[in-house]
Coordinates of C-alpha atoms in Angstrom, one line a residue:
M94 CA -1.1 31.5 -17.3
K95 CA -4.6 29.9 -17.3
I96 CA -5.6 26.9 -15.3
P97 CA -8.8 25.1 -16.6
M98 CA -11.3 24.1 -14.1
P99 CA -14.7 22.3 -13.9
P100 CA -17.5 24.6 -14.8
E101 CA -19.0 24.0 -11.5
V102 CA -15.7 25.0 -9.5
G103 CA -15.5 28.2 -11.7
A104 CA -19.1 29.0 -10.9
I105 CA -18.5 28.8 -7.2
L106 CA -15.7 31.3 -7.4
K107 CA -17.8 33.7 -9.6
I108 CA -20.6 33.4 -7.0
I109 CA -18.3 34.3 -4.3
S110 CA -16.5 37.0 -6.0
G111 CA -19.9 38.5 -7.1
S112 CA -20.7 38.7 -3.4
G113 CA -17.9 41.0 -3.1
Y114 CA -15.2 38.4 -1.6
E115 CA -11.9 36.8 -2.7
S116 CA -12.1 33.2 -3.7
F117 CA -9.2 30.9 -5.3
I118 CA -8.6 27.3 -5.9
V119 CA -5.8 26.3 -3.8
G120 CA -3.3 23.4 -2.9
G121 CA -3.1 20.1 -4.6
C122 CA -5.5 21.0 -7.6
V123 CA -3.3 24.0 -8.4
R124 CA -0.1 21.8 -8.1
D125 CA -1.6 19.1 -10.4
S126 CA -2.9 21.4 -13.1
L127 CA 0.4 22.9 -13.4
L128 CA 1.9 19.5 -13.8
G129 CA -0.7 18.5 -16.3
R130 CA -2.1 16.0 -14.1
A131 CA -5.9 15.5 -13.4
P132 CA -6.7 16.8 -9.9
Q133 CA -8.6 14.5 -7.7
D134 CA -10.2 17.2 -5.6
W135 CA -10.7 21.0 -6.2
D136 CA -10.3 22.9 -2.9
I137 CA -11.5 26.4 -2.6
T138 CA -10.2 29.1 -0.2
T139 CA -12.0 32.6 0.4
N140 CA -11.8 35.3 2.9
A141 CA -15.6 35.1 3.4
K142 CA -16.2 33.8 6.9
P143 CA -18.1 30.3 7.0
E144 CA -21.4 31.8 8.1
T145 CA -21.1 34.1 5.2
V146 CA -20.3 31.2 2.7
V147 CA -23.5 29.5 4.3
E148 CA -25.6 32.5 3.6
I149 CA -24.2 33.0 0.0
F150 CA -25.0 29.5 -1.1
E151 CA -28.0 28.3 0.7
H152 CA -30.3 29.8 -1.7
K153 CA -28.1 29.2 -4.8
G154 CA -29.2 25.6 -5.5
Y155 CA -26.6 24.0 -3.2
K156 CA -26.8 21.7 -0.4
V157 CA -24.7 23.3 2.3
T158 CA -22.9 21.1 4.9
L159 CA -21.0 22.4 7.8
T160 CA -18.3 19.7 7.9
G161 CA -15.5 21.3 9.5
L162 CA -17.0 24.6 10.9
K163 CA -14.3 25.0 13.7
H164 CA -11.6 25.0 10.9
G165 CA -13.5 27.1 8.7
T166 CA -14.7 24.5 6.1
V167 CA -18.0 24.4 4.5
T168 CA -19.0 21.7 2.0
L169 CA -21.2 22.6 -1.0
V170 CA -23.0 19.7 -2.7
K171 CA -24.4 20.0 -6.2
N172 CA -25.2 17.2 -8.7
R173 CA -23.8 14.8 -6.1
E174 CA -20.3 16.3 -6.3
H175 CA -18.9 17.9 -3.1
Y176 CA -16.7 21.0 -3.0
E177 CA -14.8 22.3 0.1
V178 CA -14.8 26.0 0.7
T179 CA -12.3 27.0 3.6
T180 CA -11.9 30.4 4.9
Y181 CA -8.4 31.9 5.0
R182 CA -6.9 31.0 8.3
V183 CA -3.7 30.9 10.5
D184 CA -2.9 28.1 12.8
G185 CA -2.6 28.3 16.5
L186 CA -0.1 26.2 18.4
Y187 CA 0.1 22.5 17.4
E188 CA -0.4 20.3 20.6
D189 CA -0.1 16.8 19.3
S190 CA 2.2 16.8 16.6
R191 CA -0.6 16.7 14.2
R192 CA -3.2 19.5 14.4
P193 CA -3.3 23.1 15.7
G194 CA -5.4 23.5 18.9
S195 CA -7.0 26.6 17.4
V196 CA -7.3 28.5 14.2
Q197 CA -7.7 32.2 13.7
F198 CA -9.5 33.6 10.4
T199 CA -7.5 36.0 8.4
S200 CA -8.4 38.3 5.4
S201 CA -5.0 37.5 3.6
I202 CA -4.4 35.0 1.2
Q203 CA -0.6 35.3 1.9
E204 CA -1.2 34.5 5.5
D205 CA -3.2 31.3 4.7
L206 CA -0.5 30.0 2.2
S207 CA 2.3 30.6 4.7
R208 CA 0.8 27.9 6.9
R209 CA 0.8 25.3 4.4
D210 CA 3.3 22.3 4.2
F211 CA 5.3 22.5 0.9
T212 CA 5.7 25.3 -1.7
I213 CA 4.3 23.3 -4.3
N214 CA 1.1 23.0 -2.3
A215 CA 1.0 26.9 -1.4
M216 CA -0.2 28.1 -4.6
A217 CA -3.7 29.6 -5.2
Y218 CA -5.4 30.7 -8.4
N219 CA -8.4 32.3 -9.9
Y220 CA -9.3 33.7 -13.3
I221 CA -9.2 37.5 -12.1
D222 CA -5.8 37.5 -10.1
G223 CA -3.9 34.6 -11.8
L224 CA -1.5 32.6 -10.0
I225 CA -0.8 33.6 -6.4
D226 CA 2.6 32.2 -5.5
C227 CA 4.4 33.7 -2.6
F228 CA 6.9 31.0 -1.9
N229 CA 8.1 30.2 -5.4
G230 CA 6.1 27.0 -5.6
Y231 CA 6.0 27.2 -9.4
E232 CA 9.7 27.3 -9.6
D233 CA 10.0 24.3 -7.4
L234 CA 7.7 22.5 -9.7
Q235 CA 9.9 23.3 -12.5
N236 CA 12.9 22.1 -10.6
K237 CA 11.1 18.9 -9.3
M238 CA 11.9 20.0 -5.8
V239 CA 9.7 19.2 -2.6
R240 CA 10.6 22.1 -0.3
C241 CA 8.9 23.4 2.9
V242 CA 7.2 26.6 3.2
G243 CA 9.4 28.4 5.8
D244 CA 11.5 26.6 8.3
P245 CA 11.5 22.8 7.9
F246 CA 12.0 22.2 11.6
S247 CA 9.1 24.2 12.5
R248 CA 6.8 22.7 9.8
F249 CA 7.7 19.1 10.9
Q250 CA 7.1 20.1 14.6
E251 CA 3.8 21.3 13.9
D252 CA 2.6 18.4 11.9
A253 CA 5.0 15.2 12.0
L254 CA 2.8 13.5 9.3
R255 CA 4.4 16.0 6.9
M256 CA 7.6 14.1 7.1
M257 CA 5.8 11.1 5.4
R258 CA 4.2 13.3 3.1
A259 CA 7.4 14.7 2.0
I260 CA 8.6 11.5 1.0
R261 CA 5.4 10.6 -0.6
F262 CA 5.4 13.7 -2.8
T263 CA 8.9 12.7 -4.0
A264 CA 7.9 9.3 -4.8
Q265 CA 4.5 10.1 -6.6
L266 CA 5.9 13.1 -8.5
S267 CA 9.6 11.7 -9.1
F268 CA 10.8 14.8 -7.4
K269 CA 13.9 15.6 -5.2
L270 CA 13.7 16.3 -1.5
D271 CA 15.2 19.6 -0.6
P272 CA 18.3 19.2 1.6
A273 CA 16.8 21.5 4.2
A274 CA 13.8 19.5 4.5
K275 CA 15.9 16.3 4.6
D276 CA 17.6 17.7 7.6
G277 CA 14.5 18.7 9.1
I278 CA 13.2 15.3 9.0
S279 CA 16.3 13.8 10.4
N280 CA 15.9 16.1 13.5
N281 CA 12.3 15.4 14.1
A282 CA 11.7 11.7 13.0
Y283 CA 11.0 10.6 16.4
L284 CA 7.9 12.7 16.4
L285 CA 6.4 10.1 13.8
Q286 CA 5.6 8.0 17.1
N287 CA 2.8 10.5 17.9
I288 CA 1.1 9.6 14.6
S289 CA -1.5 7.1 14.4
K290 CA -0.5 3.9 12.7
E291 CA -3.4 4.3 10.3
R292 CA -2.1 7.7 9.0
I293 CA 1.4 6.2 8.7
R294 CA 0.1 3.0 6.7
E295 CA -1.9 5.4 4.3
E296 CA 1.2 7.4 3.4
F297 CA 3.5 4.3 3.2
S298 CA 1.4 2.5 1.0
K299 CA 1.3 5.4 -1.7
I300 CA 5.2 5.6 -1.2
I301 CA 5.7 1.9 -1.8
T302 CA 3.4 1.7 -4.8
A303 CA 5.3 4.7 -6.7
D304 CA 7.6 3.8 -9.6
K305 CA 11.0 2.6 -8.6
P306 CA 10.2 2.6 -4.8
S307 CA 13.8 1.5 -3.5
S308 CA 15.1 5.1 -3.5
Y309 CA 12.2 6.2 -1.2
I310 CA 12.7 3.3 1.2
R311 CA 16.4 4.4 1.2
D312 CA 15.5 7.9 2.1
M313 CA 13.2 6.8 5.0
I314 CA 16.0 4.8 6.3
S315 CA 18.6 7.4 6.0
V316 CA 16.4 10.0 7.7
G317 CA 15.3 7.7 10.5
L318 CA 11.7 7.5 9.7
M319 CA 11.8 3.7 9.1
K320 CA 12.7 3.2 12.9
Y321 CA 9.1 4.2 13.5
I322 CA 7.5 2.3 10.5
I323 CA 9.3 -1.1 10.0
P324 CA 12.3 -1.0 12.4
E325 CA 13.0 -4.7 11.7
I326 CA 14.4 -3.6 8.2
Y327 CA 17.5 -2.3 9.8
G328 CA 18.7 -5.8 10.6
C329 CA 19.0 -6.5 6.7
I330 CA 21.4 -3.4 6.2
G331 CA 24.9 -4.7 5.2
F332 CA 23.8 -8.2 6.1
E333 CA 25.9 -10.2 3.6
Q334 CA 24.5 -13.5 2.3
H335 CA 27.7 -15.3 1.6
N336 CA 26.0 -17.4 -1.0
P337 CA 26.9 -17.7 -4.8
N338 CA 23.2 -17.3 -5.7
H339 CA 23.4 -13.7 -4.5
D340 CA 25.8 -10.8 -5.3
K341 CA 24.0 -8.1 -2.8
D342 CA 23.6 -8.0 0.7
V343 CA 19.9 -8.7 2.1
L344 CA 18.6 -5.1 2.1
N345 CA 20.0 -4.4 -1.4
H346 CA 18.6 -7.6 -2.8
I347 CA 15.0 -6.7 -1.2
L348 CA 15.2 -3.3 -2.8
D349 CA 16.1 -4.7 -6.1
V350 CA 13.3 -7.3 -5.9
L351 CA 10.9 -4.3 -5.1
D352 CA 11.8 -2.3 -8.1
H353 CA 11.3 -5.4 -10.4
T354 CA 7.5 -5.7 -9.1
E355 CA 4.6 -3.7 -10.6
G356 CA 2.8 -1.0 -8.3
D357 CA 0.3 -3.5 -6.9
L358 CA 0.2 -2.9 -3.1
I359 CA -0.1 -6.5 -2.2
L360 CA 2.8 -7.5 -4.5
R361 CA 5.1 -4.6 -3.4
L362 CA 4.5 -5.5 0.3
S363 CA 5.4 -9.1 -0.5
A364 CA 8.6 -8.1 -2.1
L365 CA 9.5 -5.8 0.7
F366 CA 8.9 -8.6 3.3
H367 CA 9.9 -11.8 1.5
D368 CA 13.5 -11.9 2.9
I369 CA 13.2 -9.8 6.0
G370 CA 13.6 -12.8 8.1
K371 CA 16.9 -13.9 6.4
P372 CA 19.2 -12.4 9.1
Q373 CA 17.3 -14.3 11.9
T374 CA 17.9 -17.6 10.0
F375 CA 21.5 -17.3 8.9
T376 CA 23.8 -20.2 9.0
M377 CA 27.1 -21.0 7.5
D378 CA 28.3 -24.4 6.6
E379 CA 32.0 -25.8 6.7
K380 CA 32.7 -24.4 3.2
G381 CA 31.8 -20.9 4.2
I382 CA 28.6 -20.8 2.3
G383 CA 25.6 -19.1 3.8
H384 CA 22.3 -20.5 4.1
F385 CA 18.7 -19.3 5.3
Y386 CA 16.7 -22.6 6.0
T387 CA 13.2 -21.7 6.9
H388 CA 13.5 -17.9 6.1
H389 CA 10.3 -18.0 4.1
L390 CA 8.3 -19.1 7.1
R391 CA 10.2 -16.5 9.6
S392 CA 9.6 -13.7 6.9
A393 CA 5.8 -14.7 6.6
H394 CA 5.5 -14.5 10.4
M395 CA 7.3 -11.1 10.6
A396 CA 5.2 -9.7 7.7
E397 CA 2.0 -10.5 9.5
V398 CA 3.3 -9.0 12.7
I399 CA 4.4 -5.8 10.9
M400 CA 1.2 -5.3 8.8
K401 CA -0.9 -5.9 12.0
R402 CA 1.1 -3.0 13.6
L403 CA 0.4 -0.9 10.7
R404 CA -3.4 -1.7 10.9
Y405 CA -3.6 -3.3 7.5
D406 CA -6.8 -5.1 6.8
N407 CA -6.9 -9.0 7.4
K408 CA -7.3 -9.8 3.8
S409 CA -4.3 -8.0 2.9
I410 CA -2.3 -9.4 5.8
E411 CA -3.3 -13.1 4.6
Q412 CA -2.5 -12.6 1.1
V413 CA 0.9 -11.0 1.7
A414 CA 1.8 -13.9 4.2
I415 CA 0.9 -16.5 1.7
L416 CA 3.1 -14.9 -1.0
V417 CA 5.9 -14.5 1.4
R418 CA 5.6 -18.0 2.5
E419 CA 5.4 -19.6 -0.9
H420 CA 8.0 -17.5 -2.7
M421 CA 10.6 -20.3 -2.5
S422 CA 8.0 -22.9 -3.9
R423 CA 9.7 -24.0 -7.1
Y424 CA 9.2 -27.3 -8.9
E425 CA 11.0 -29.3 -11.5
K426 CA 8.4 -31.6 -13.3
P427 CA 5.9 -31.7 -10.5
R428 CA 3.2 -34.4 -10.5
A429 CA -0.3 -33.2 -11.0
A430 CA -1.2 -33.8 -7.1
V431 CA 1.8 -31.6 -6.1
L432 CA 0.5 -28.8 -8.3
K433 CA -2.9 -29.0 -7.1
K434 CA -1.8 -29.0 -3.4
F435 CA 0.2 -25.8 -4.4
I436 CA -2.6 -24.1 -5.9
N437 CA -4.7 -24.7 -2.8
R438 CA -1.9 -23.4 -0.5
V439 CA -1.6 -20.3 -2.6
G440 CA -5.1 -19.6 -3.8
I441 CA -6.1 -19.1 -7.3
E442 CA -6.4 -15.4 -6.9
N443 CA -2.7 -15.2 -5.7
L444 CA -1.0 -17.3 -8.3
D445 CA -0.2 -14.5 -10.9
R446 CA 1.2 -12.3 -7.8
L447 CA 3.3 -15.3 -6.6
F448 CA 4.8 -15.9 -10.1
K449 CA 5.5 -12.1 -10.4
L450 CA 7.3 -12.1 -7.1
Q451 CA 9.3 -15.2 -7.8
I452 CA 10.4 -13.9 -11.2
A453 CA 11.4 -10.6 -9.5
D454 CA 13.1 -12.4 -6.8
I455 CA 15.4 -14.2 -9.5
K456 CA 16.1 -10.9 -11.2
G457 CA 17.3 -9.6 -8.0
S458 CA 19.8 -12.4 -7.5
A459 CA 23.3 -13.2 -9.1
Y460 CA 21.5 -15.3 -11.8
R461 CA 18.9 -12.8 -12.8
D462 CA 18.1 -14.5 -16.2
N463 CA 17.4 -17.8 -14.8
T464 CA 13.4 -17.5 -14.8
S465 CA 12.8 -20.3 -16.7
I466 CA 11.8 -22.7 -13.7
I467 CA 9.0 -20.2 -12.9
I468 CA 7.8 -20.0 -16.3
R469 CA 7.4 -23.8 -16.7
L470 CA 5.8 -23.9 -13.2
K471 CA 3.1 -21.2 -14.4
E472 CA 2.5 -23.2 -17.7
A473 CA 2.0 -26.4 -15.5
V474 CA -0.3 -24.7 -13.2
E475 CA -2.3 -23.2 -16.1
K476 CA -2.6 -26.7 -17.5
V477 CA -4.1 -28.0 -14.5
L478 CA -6.6 -25.2 -14.1
N479 CA -7.6 -25.5 -17.6
E480 CA -8.6 -29.2 -17.1
K481 CA -10.8 -28.1 -14.2
Q482 CA -10.2 -30.9 -12.1
P483 CA -11.3 -30.8 -8.5
L484 CA -8.9 -28.9 -6.1
S485 CA -10.8 -28.5 -2.8
V486 CA -13.1 -30.3 -0.5
K487 CA -16.1 -28.2 -1.7
E488 CA -15.7 -29.7 -5.2
L489 CA -16.0 -33.4 -4.0
E490 CA -19.2 -34.9 -5.2
I491 CA -20.1 -35.8 -1.5
S492 CA -20.6 -33.5 1.6
G493 CA -20.6 -33.9 5.2
Y494 CA -24.3 -34.6 5.2
D495 CA -23.7 -37.6 2.9
L496 CA -21.2 -38.9 5.4
M497 CA -23.6 -38.4 8.3
Q498 CA -25.9 -40.8 6.3
L499 CA -23.4 -43.5 6.7
G500 CA -23.5 -43.1 10.3
I501 CA -20.3 -41.1 10.9
S502 CA -20.9 -38.8 14.0
Q503 CA -21.1 -35.1 12.9
G504 CA -18.1 -33.2 14.3
K505 CA -14.3 -33.4 13.7
R506 CA -14.2 -36.7 12.1
I507 CA -16.5 -35.6 9.2
G508 CA -13.8 -33.0 8.2
E509 CA -10.9 -35.5 8.7
I510 CA -12.6 -38.1 6.3
L511 CA -13.6 -35.3 3.7
N512 CA -9.7 -34.0 3.7
E513 CA -8.5 -37.7 3.3
L514 CA -10.8 -38.3 0.3
M515 CA -9.6 -35.0 -1.0
E516 CA -6.0 -36.4 -0.9
I517 CA -7.0 -39.3 -3.0
V518 CA -8.8 -37.4 -5.5
L519 CA -6.0 -34.9 -6.0
D520 CA -4.0 -38.2 -7.2
Y521 CA -7.0 -39.9 -8.8
P522 CA -9.5 -37.4 -10.2
E523 CA -11.4 -40.0 -11.7
F524 CA -12.5 -41.2 -8.1
N525 CA -14.6 -38.0 -7.7
E526 CA -17.8 -39.8 -8.2
K527 CA -20.4 -40.2 -5.4
E528 CA -20.7 -43.8 -5.0
K529 CA -16.8 -44.4 -5.4
L530 CA -16.3 -41.7 -2.5
L531 CA -19.0 -43.3 -0.3
E532 CA -17.2 -46.6 -0.6
L533 CA -13.9 -45.1 0.1
A534 CA -15.5 -43.4 3.1
R535 CA -16.6 -46.5 4.4
E536 CA -13.3 -48.2 4.1
I537 CA -11.5 -45.1 5.9
Q538 CA -14.3 -45.3 8.7
E539 CA -13.9 -49.1 9.1
R540 CA -10.1 -48.7 9.3
T541 CA -10.2 -46.3 12.0
V542 CA -12.9 -47.7 14.3

C-alpha cells in the first residue's frame, strides 16, 4: 500500500527520518487518502521533541512557529503553506470535557494513536514503515463504520465534542455508527452542556449540510444530543397535523423537506426550522381539521432564538428568518405591485432559496407533485426583475435631500413620505420621475399638515 502525498510533506518526513527520528502522516489525511478523498490538511507526528523539531528545521529554509508548544506542536511554513508537526504524546486527565489538563510526550507511535478518538482517525503512514494501524481503522473504513478507539464511554467522557464528531463523520462519509459508540453517546449526552456553543454550531452545520441529513438528525434525537442543541424540536415528534395536506407528523414532514433541499447551510437551516412553531399554533376546527395559523411567524421567531443561542452570525440569522417567515407566501396571478413588495420582503439574494424551500415543502406534503404554483410565482418574479422596475426607496428619482428642499423638516417625516411615494411607484412605475414625485410629495405634505 502506498499513499501519495505532496512533495513538501514527503520532504519533511525525509528530513526528520534523516535526522535519526521517526515521522508519519497521521489522522484525517491518512483516512481521506485511503478513501480516495483529497485531504484538507497534512498532519505530521514524530518521536522528536518539539525543541528538536525546531533545531532540525530552523536552518532548512522553513519558518518555524511555536504554535502549540505545550501540546507538542510546531508549525513549519514554506512557500506560504503550513504544516503541523506534533510530538507523540499521551494525554493526562481531562478536566473540562474538552481538553487534557496536561500531556506527556512518548516515544511510542502506538501510544500516541491510542489517545485518538476513532479508529479511522488513528492510523499513521510513511514510506518506510507503511501503514501503522493498531486499531483496525482500515477494516472499519472498508466496513464504513465509525468506531471509538478503546472504550467509547471513556472517549466521550474525555472530550464531549467527540459525540458530535462521531455523528458528523457518519454524515460526511455516509458511514454507520458503531452500536457501542451509540450507547456511549446516550450515556454521556449531558456532557455536551460543557462544550461551547460555537463548537457545537460548527459540527452541527457540517452534519446538516451532508447528503440526506434526516437520518443524522434522527440519530441525534435518539441518543439525546439534540436536547442540548435544539430541544425545541422534541415538541414536533409525533405531533399529528390532522390536515389533508399532510400525511406525516410535524417532525417527519420537517425531515422530509430537509432531505429535498440541497446542501446549502442557509437553505438547510430554513428547512429545519420552517415548521418548528407548528405545535405551538395548532388549532382544530369543528370538522376535525387541524390548522396552524401564523405558524410561519412563530417558526421564524424560534429560528432567530435558536440560531442566536448557537452563535450563528447576524446575516445568517436574518436570511433564515426571512425564508421561514415567507415560506407560505404563494400567490395566484398576483399584481405587479404585490410581486414587488414580495421581492422587497424576501430580498433578491434570497429569492432562489425561497423557491427551493417552497418546492421542498410541497414535496414533503401529501400532494408532493403540486409545485406548479411555485413555478408560476418564480416566472412572474423573474419577469418583474427583467423589466428592471423600481423596487425600493433608493431607486426613486428623488431623495430625502430633494424633500428638504421643499421645506419638509429633516427626520422621520422624510422617510414616511418616501415610503408613501414608493407605494405609489410600485403600482404606477411611470410616476418615477423627479417632477412627478415632487408634485406628489407636495400633495402628501399638504394633506397631512
